Coordinates of C-alpha atoms in Angstrom, one line a residue:
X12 CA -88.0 -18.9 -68.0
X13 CA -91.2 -19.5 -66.1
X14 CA -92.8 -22.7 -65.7
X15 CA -95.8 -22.6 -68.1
X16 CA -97.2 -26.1 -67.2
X17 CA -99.8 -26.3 -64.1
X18 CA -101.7 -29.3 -62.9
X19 CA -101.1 -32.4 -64.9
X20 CA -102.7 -36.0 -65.1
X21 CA -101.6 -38.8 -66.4
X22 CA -103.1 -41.9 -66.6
X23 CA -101.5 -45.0 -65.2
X24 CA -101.0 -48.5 -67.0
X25 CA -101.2 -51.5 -65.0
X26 CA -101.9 -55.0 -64.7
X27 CA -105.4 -57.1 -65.2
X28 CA -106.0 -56.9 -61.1
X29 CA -107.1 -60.4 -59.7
X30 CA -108.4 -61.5 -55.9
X31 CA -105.4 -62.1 -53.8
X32 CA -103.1 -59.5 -55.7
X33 CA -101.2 -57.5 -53.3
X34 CA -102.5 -54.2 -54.5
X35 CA -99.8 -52.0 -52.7
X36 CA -97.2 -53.8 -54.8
X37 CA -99.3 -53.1 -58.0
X38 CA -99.7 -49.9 -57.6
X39 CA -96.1 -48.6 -56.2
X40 CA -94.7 -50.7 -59.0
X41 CA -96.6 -49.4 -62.0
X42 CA -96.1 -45.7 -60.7
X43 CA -92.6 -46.3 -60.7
X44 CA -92.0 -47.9 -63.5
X45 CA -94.3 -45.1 -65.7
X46 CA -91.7 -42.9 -64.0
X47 CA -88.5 -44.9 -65.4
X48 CA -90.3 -45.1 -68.7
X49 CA -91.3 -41.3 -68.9
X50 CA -88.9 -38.5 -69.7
X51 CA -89.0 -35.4 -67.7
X52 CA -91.5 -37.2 -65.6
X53 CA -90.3 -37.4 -61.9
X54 CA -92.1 -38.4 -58.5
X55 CA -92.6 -34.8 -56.3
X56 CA -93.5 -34.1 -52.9
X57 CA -97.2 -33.7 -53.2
X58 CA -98.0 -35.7 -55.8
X59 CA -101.2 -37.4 -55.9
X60 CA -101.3 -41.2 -56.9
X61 CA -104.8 -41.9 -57.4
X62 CA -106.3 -45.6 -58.0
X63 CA -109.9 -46.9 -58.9
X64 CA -111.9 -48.5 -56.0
X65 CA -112.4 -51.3 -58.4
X66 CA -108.9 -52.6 -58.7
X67 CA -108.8 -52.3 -54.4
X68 CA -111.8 -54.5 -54.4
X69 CA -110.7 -57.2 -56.7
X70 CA -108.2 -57.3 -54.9
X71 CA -110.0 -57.9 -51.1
X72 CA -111.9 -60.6 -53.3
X73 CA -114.8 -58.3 -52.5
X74 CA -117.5 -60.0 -54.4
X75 CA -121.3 -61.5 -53.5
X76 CA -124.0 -64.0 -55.7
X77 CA -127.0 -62.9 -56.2
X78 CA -128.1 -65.7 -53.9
X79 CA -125.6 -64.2 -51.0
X80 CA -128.0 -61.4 -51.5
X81 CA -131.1 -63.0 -51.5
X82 CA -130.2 -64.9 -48.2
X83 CA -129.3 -61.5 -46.6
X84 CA -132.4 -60.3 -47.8
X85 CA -135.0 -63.2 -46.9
X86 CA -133.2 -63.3 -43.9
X87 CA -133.6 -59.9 -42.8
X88 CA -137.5 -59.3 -44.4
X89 CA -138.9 -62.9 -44.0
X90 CA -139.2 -63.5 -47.4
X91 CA -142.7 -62.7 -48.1
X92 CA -143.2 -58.5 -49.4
X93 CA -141.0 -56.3 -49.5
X94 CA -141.3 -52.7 -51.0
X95 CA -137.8 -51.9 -52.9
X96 CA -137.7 -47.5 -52.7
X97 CA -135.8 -45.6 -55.0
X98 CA -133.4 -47.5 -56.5
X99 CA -131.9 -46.2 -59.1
X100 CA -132.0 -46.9 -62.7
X101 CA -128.9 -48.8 -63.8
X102 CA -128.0 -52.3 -65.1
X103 CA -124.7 -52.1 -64.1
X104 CA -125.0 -51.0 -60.5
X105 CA -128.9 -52.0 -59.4
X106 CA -130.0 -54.2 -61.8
X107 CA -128.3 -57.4 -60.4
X108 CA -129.1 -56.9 -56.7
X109 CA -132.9 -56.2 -57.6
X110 CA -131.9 -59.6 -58.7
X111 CA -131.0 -61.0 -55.6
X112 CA -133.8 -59.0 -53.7
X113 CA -136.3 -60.8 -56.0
X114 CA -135.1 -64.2 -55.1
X115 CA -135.3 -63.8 -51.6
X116 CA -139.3 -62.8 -51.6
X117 CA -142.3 -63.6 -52.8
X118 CA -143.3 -60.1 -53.3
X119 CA -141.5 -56.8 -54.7
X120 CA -143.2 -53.7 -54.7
X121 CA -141.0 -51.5 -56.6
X122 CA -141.8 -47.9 -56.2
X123 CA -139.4 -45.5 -58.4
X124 CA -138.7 -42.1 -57.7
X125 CA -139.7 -39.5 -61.1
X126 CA -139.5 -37.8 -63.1
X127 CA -135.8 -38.8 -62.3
X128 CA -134.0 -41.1 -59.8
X129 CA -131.5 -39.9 -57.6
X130 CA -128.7 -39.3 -59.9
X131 CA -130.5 -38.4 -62.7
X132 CA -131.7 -41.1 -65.1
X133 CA -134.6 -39.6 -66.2
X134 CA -137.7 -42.0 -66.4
X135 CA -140.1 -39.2 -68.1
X136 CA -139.1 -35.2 -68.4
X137 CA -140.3 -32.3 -66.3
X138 CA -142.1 -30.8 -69.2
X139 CA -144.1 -34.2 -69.9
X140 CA -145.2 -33.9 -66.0
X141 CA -146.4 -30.6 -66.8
X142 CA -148.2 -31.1 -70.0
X143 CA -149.9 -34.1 -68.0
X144 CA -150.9 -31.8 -65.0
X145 CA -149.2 -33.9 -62.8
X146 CA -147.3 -33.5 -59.3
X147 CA -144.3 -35.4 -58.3
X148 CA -144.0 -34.1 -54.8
X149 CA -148.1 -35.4 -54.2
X150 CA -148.9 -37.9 -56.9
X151 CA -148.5 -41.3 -56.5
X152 CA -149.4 -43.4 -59.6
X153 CA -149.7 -46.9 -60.2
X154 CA -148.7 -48.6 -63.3
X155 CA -151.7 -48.5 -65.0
X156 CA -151.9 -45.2 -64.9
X157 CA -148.3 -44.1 -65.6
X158 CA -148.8 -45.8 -68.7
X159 CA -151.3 -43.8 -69.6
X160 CA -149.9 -40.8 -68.7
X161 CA -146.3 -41.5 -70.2
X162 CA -146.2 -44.6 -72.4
X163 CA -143.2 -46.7 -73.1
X164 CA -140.3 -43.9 -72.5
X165 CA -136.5 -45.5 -72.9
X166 CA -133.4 -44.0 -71.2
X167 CA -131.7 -41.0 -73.1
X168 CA -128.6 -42.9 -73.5
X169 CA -129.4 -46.4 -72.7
X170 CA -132.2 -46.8 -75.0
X171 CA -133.7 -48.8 -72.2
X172 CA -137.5 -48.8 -70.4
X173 CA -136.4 -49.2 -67.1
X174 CA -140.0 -49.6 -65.4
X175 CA -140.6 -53.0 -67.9
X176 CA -136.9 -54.0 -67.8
X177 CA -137.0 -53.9 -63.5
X178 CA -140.5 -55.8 -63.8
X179 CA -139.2 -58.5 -65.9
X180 CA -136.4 -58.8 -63.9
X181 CA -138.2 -59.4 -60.7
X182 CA -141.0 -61.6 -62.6
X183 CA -138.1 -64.0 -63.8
X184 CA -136.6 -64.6 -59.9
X185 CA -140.0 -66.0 -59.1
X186 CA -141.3 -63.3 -57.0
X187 CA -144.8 -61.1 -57.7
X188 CA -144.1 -57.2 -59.2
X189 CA -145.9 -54.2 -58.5
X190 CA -144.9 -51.0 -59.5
X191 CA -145.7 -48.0 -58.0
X192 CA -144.5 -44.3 -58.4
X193 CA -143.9 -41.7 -55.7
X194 CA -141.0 -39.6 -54.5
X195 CA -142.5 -39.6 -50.8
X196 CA -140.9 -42.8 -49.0
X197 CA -143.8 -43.2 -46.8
X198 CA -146.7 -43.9 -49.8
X199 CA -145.0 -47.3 -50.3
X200 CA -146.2 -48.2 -46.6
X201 CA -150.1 -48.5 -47.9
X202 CA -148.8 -51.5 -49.4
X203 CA -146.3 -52.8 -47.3
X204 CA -145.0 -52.4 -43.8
X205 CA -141.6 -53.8 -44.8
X206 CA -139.1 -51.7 -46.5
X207 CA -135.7 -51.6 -48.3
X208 CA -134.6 -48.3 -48.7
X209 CA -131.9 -48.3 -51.7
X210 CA -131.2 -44.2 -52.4
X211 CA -127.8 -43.4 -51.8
X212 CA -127.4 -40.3 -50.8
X213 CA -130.8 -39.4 -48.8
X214 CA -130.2 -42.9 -46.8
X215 CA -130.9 -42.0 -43.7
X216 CA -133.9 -39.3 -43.8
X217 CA -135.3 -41.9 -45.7
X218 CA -135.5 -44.2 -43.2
X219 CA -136.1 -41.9 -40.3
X220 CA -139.3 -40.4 -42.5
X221 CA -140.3 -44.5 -43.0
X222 CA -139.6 -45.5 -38.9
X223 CA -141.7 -42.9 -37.6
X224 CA -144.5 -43.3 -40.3
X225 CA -144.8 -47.0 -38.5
X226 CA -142.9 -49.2 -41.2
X227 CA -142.2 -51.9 -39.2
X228 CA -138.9 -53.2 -40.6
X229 CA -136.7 -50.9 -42.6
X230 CA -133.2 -51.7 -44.1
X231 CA -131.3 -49.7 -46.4
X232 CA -129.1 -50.9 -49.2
X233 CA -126.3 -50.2 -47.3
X234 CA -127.1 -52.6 -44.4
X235 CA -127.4 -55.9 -47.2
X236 CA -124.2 -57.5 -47.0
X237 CA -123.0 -55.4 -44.9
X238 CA -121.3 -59.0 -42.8
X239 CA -120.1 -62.0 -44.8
X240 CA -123.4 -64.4 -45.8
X241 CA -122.3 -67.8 -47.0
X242 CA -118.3 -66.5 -46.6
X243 CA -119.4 -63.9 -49.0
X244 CA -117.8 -60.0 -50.0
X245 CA -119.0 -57.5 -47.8
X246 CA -118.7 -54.2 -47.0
X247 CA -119.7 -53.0 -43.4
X248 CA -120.3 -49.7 -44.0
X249 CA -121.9 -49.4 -47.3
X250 CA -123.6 -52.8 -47.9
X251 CA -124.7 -53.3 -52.0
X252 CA -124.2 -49.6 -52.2
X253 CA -121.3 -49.0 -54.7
X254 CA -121.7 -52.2 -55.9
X255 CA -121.0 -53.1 -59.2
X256 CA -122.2 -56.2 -61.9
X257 CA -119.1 -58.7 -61.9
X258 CA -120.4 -61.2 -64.0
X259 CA -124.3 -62.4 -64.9
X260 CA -124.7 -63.5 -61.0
X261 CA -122.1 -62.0 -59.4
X262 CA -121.2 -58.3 -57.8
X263 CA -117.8 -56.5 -57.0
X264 CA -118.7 -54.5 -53.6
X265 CA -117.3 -51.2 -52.7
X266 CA -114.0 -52.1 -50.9
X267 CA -113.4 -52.5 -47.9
X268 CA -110.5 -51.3 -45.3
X269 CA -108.9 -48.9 -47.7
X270 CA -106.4 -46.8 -45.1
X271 CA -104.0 -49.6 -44.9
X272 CA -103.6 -49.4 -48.6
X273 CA -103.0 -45.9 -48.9
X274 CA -101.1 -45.3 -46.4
X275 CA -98.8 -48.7 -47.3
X276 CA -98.9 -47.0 -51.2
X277 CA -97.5 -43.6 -49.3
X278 CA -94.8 -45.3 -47.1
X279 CA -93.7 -47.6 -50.2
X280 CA -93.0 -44.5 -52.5
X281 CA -91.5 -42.2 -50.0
X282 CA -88.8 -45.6 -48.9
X283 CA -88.0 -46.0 -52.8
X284 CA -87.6 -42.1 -53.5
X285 CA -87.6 -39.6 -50.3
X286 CA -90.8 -38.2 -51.7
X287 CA -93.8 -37.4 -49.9
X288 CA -96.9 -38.0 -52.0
X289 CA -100.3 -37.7 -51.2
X290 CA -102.8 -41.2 -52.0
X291 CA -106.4 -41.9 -52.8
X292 CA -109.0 -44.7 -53.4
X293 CA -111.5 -43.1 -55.6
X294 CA -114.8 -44.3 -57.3
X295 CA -117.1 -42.4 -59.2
X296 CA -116.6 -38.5 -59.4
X297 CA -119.0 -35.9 -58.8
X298 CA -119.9 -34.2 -61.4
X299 CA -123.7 -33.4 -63.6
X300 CA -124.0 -34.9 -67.5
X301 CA -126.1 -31.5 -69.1
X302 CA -127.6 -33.2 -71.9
X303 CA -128.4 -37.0 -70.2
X304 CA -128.8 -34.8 -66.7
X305 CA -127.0 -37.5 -65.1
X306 CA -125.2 -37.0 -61.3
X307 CA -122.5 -39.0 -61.6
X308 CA -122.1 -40.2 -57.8
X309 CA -123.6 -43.3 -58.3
X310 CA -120.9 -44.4 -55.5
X311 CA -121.8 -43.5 -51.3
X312 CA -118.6 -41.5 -51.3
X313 CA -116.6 -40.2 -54.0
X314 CA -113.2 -41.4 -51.9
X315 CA -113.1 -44.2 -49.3
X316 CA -109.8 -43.7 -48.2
X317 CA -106.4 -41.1 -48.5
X318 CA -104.1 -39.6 -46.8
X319 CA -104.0 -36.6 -44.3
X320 CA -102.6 -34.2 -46.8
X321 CA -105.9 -34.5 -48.8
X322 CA -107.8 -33.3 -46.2
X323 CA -109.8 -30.2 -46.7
X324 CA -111.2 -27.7 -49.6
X325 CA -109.3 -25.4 -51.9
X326 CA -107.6 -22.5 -49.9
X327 CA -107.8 -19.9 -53.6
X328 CA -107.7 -16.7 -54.4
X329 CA -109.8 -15.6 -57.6
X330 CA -107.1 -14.4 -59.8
X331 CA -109.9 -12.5 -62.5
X332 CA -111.6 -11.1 -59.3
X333 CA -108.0 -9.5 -58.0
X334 CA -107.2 -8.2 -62.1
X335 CA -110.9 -6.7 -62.6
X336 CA -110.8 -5.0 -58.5
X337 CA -108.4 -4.5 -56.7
X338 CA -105.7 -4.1 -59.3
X339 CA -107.7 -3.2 -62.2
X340 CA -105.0 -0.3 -63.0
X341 CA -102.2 -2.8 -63.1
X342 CA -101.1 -4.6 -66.3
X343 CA -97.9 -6.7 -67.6
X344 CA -95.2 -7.6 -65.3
X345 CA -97.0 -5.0 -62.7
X346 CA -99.9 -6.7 -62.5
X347 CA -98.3 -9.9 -62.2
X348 CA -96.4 -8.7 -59.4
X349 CA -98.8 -7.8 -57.5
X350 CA -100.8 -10.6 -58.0
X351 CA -98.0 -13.1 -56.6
X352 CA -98.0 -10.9 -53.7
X353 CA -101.2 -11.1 -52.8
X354 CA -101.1 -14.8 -53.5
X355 CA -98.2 -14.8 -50.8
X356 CA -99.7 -13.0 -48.3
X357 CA -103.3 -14.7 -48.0
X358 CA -105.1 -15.7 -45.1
X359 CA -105.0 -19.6 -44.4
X360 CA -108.6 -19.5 -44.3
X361 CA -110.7 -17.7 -47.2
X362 CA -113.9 -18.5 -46.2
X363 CA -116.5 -15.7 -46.3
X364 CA -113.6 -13.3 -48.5
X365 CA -114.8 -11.7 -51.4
X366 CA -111.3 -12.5 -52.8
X367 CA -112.1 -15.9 -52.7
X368 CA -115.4 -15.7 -54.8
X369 CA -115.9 -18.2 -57.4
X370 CA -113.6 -21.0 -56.0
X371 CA -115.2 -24.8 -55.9
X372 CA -116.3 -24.6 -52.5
X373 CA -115.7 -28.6 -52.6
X374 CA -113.7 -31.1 -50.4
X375 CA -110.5 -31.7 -52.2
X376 CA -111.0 -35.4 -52.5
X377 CA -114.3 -34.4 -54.5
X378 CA -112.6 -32.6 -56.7
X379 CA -109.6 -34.6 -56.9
X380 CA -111.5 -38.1 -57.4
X381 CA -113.5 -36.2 -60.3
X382 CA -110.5 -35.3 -62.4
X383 CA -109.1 -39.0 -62.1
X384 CA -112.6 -41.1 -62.6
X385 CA -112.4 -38.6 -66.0
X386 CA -108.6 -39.0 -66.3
X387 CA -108.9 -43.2 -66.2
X388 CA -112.3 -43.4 -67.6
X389 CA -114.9 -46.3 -67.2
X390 CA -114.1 -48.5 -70.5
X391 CA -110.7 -49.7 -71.9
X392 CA -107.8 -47.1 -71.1
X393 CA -106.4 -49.8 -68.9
X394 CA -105.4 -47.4 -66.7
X395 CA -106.7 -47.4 -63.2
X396 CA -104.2 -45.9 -61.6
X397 CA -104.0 -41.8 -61.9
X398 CA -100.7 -39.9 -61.4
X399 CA -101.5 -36.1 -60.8
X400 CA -98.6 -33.0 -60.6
X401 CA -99.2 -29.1 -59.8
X402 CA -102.3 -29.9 -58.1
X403 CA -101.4 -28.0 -55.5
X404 CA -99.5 -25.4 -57.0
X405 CA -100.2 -21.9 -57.6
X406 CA -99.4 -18.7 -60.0
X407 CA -96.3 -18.3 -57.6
X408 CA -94.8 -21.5 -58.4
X409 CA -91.8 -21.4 -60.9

């Protein structure tokens, strides 16, 4: 009988993670084990073990005080003004360095993106700017006159006001707010010629645009904590980006030197079981929330780290494209036929083939780290570790 299963995930059980934990022992074990404990379930070549970036950096030990970051920050802006651009709306991932960045000036002048911020926490809706007459890409507003415009709007989900809840914040660290609103990064320089850039994704225009406008200095995000302050966590090539709140003065930081790990994780499983497997460190997926309009990829990459078979983007043929064209006079075991066939014979590279229309034109590790941050979840699964099957199988596979 034909195999009528295809790509399967399964979520992963394993231990409360602490620093100092030898992560490539927690993670080969608990696989292994879920394989003992699982009938029918049995480690392939190509498999795909899968485990959160926050179990890697507990691990490293990867974590910075709000006053680590507000030494990084006075150090590096002088600790008078500084204008804070873009950050995005979050108490979980910004909320705790605008912390930090408060304590280590005298001044913040907080200028957020709108209607949305970069992933997609809305502040007001595109239909309020256009019942107000007002232009994000032009418009720069004040507080005052925000308020005016817009009121007192909470977060969809959150039930938040982000614009008071970032003023308090900065208020109560001792340091003078002013809030302005603009989506072009150089209107924050009529206030100050010192900037921290904190968008994740748009980084470095951002910074180019602000450096040839005549800011005079200009860091990013990803350049706080980017080396050890006070023996701190750090994380040289992402900073605070992909940080997340730890405790009420502390953040976990993306991790750090992630290869050894997976390729440690790949060499462990193939010694206990002759398998080859394919290994990832993933963080938050990339994927759009319809109704909150919320971008996921809160994170600078979706995967930090994996292995050389996860290199790449889908190589697929469309298979309702090949049944409604080329063999739309085909049906049962015929068309089924034919379609394996085809499916044999394609090119290694489909891209530009009408064939291959519709496809996620994606990088696998995109796609991949999307099904597992869904698979493990962001609450209490307990299962940051995500064991995927068939992933790389297709209709020919028995």
């Amino acid at each position: 009988m034909a195999r009528m299963i295809g790509t399967v995930s399964r979520g992963v059980r394993a231990p409360i993670i602490r620093n100092g934990d030898d992560i490539v022992d927690v993670v080969t074990t608990s696989v292994l084990e879920a394989v003992e404990s699982e009938e029918g379930f049995e480690v392939r070549d190509r498999d795909i073990i899968a485990m959160t970036e926050a179990i890697v950096a507990r691990a490293q030990g990867n974590y910075a005080s709000v006053e680590d970051i507000a030494a990084d920050v006075k150090a590096k802006f002088g600790g008078d003004t500084v204008g804070v651009i873009f950050p995005i709306l979050s108490r979980n991932r910004f909320a705790i360095c605008l912390r930090g960045i408060a304590m280590g000036a005298k001044k913040v002048v907080l200028m957020l993106s709108y209607p949305s911020d970069e992933v997609g926490n809305h502040l007001i809706s595109l239909d309020a700017l256009d019942e107000k007459g007002v232009n994000p890409y032009t418009d720069v507003l004040d507080l005052k006159k925000y308020r005016e415009l817009f009121g007192y709007e909470k977060h969809t989900f959150t039930g938040v006001d982000y614009v008071e809840y970032y003023e308090q914040l900065i208020t109560e660290c001792g340091a003078e707010a002013e809030i302005i609103f603009a989506n072009d990064p150089r209107a924050v320089l009529k206030y100050t010629k010192n900037v921290l850039n904190c968008d994740i994704h748009t980084r470095a225009r951002t910074k180019r645009l602000l450096k040839n406008a005549g800011a005079k200095i200009v860091f990013g995000l990803d350049e706080i904590l980017n080396a050890p302050v006070n023996g701190s966590g750090f994380n040289a090539d992402y900073g605070l980006l992909g940080s997340n709140k730890a405790t009420e003065d502390q953040v976990k930081l993306f991790p750090r030197d992630c290869q050894p790990v997976v390729e440690n994780i790949q060499k462990r499983i193939f010694d206990a079981t002759g398998k080859r497997v394919e290994v990832m460190v993933y963080g938050d997926g990339a994927f759009k929330d319809p109704i909150g309009k919320i971008w996921e990829l809160a994170d600078p990459v979706v995967s930090p780290a994996y292995t050389s078979g996860l290199e790449g983007t889908p190589n697929e043929l469309k298979l309702k494209y090949l049944a409604d064209n080329e063999f739309a006079a085909l049906s049962g075991d015929e068309l089924k036929s034919a379609i394996k066939d085809k499916i044999h014979q394609k090119d290694d590279n489909l891209v530009g083939k009408m064939a291959s229309e519709g496809t996620t034109p994606r990088r696998l590790t995109d796609l991949i780290g999307s099904l597992c941050d869904l698979t493990s979840g962001s609450g209490d699964k307990g299962t940051p570790i995500v064991y995927i099957q068939g992933y790389f199988d297709n209709y020919t596979n028995d």
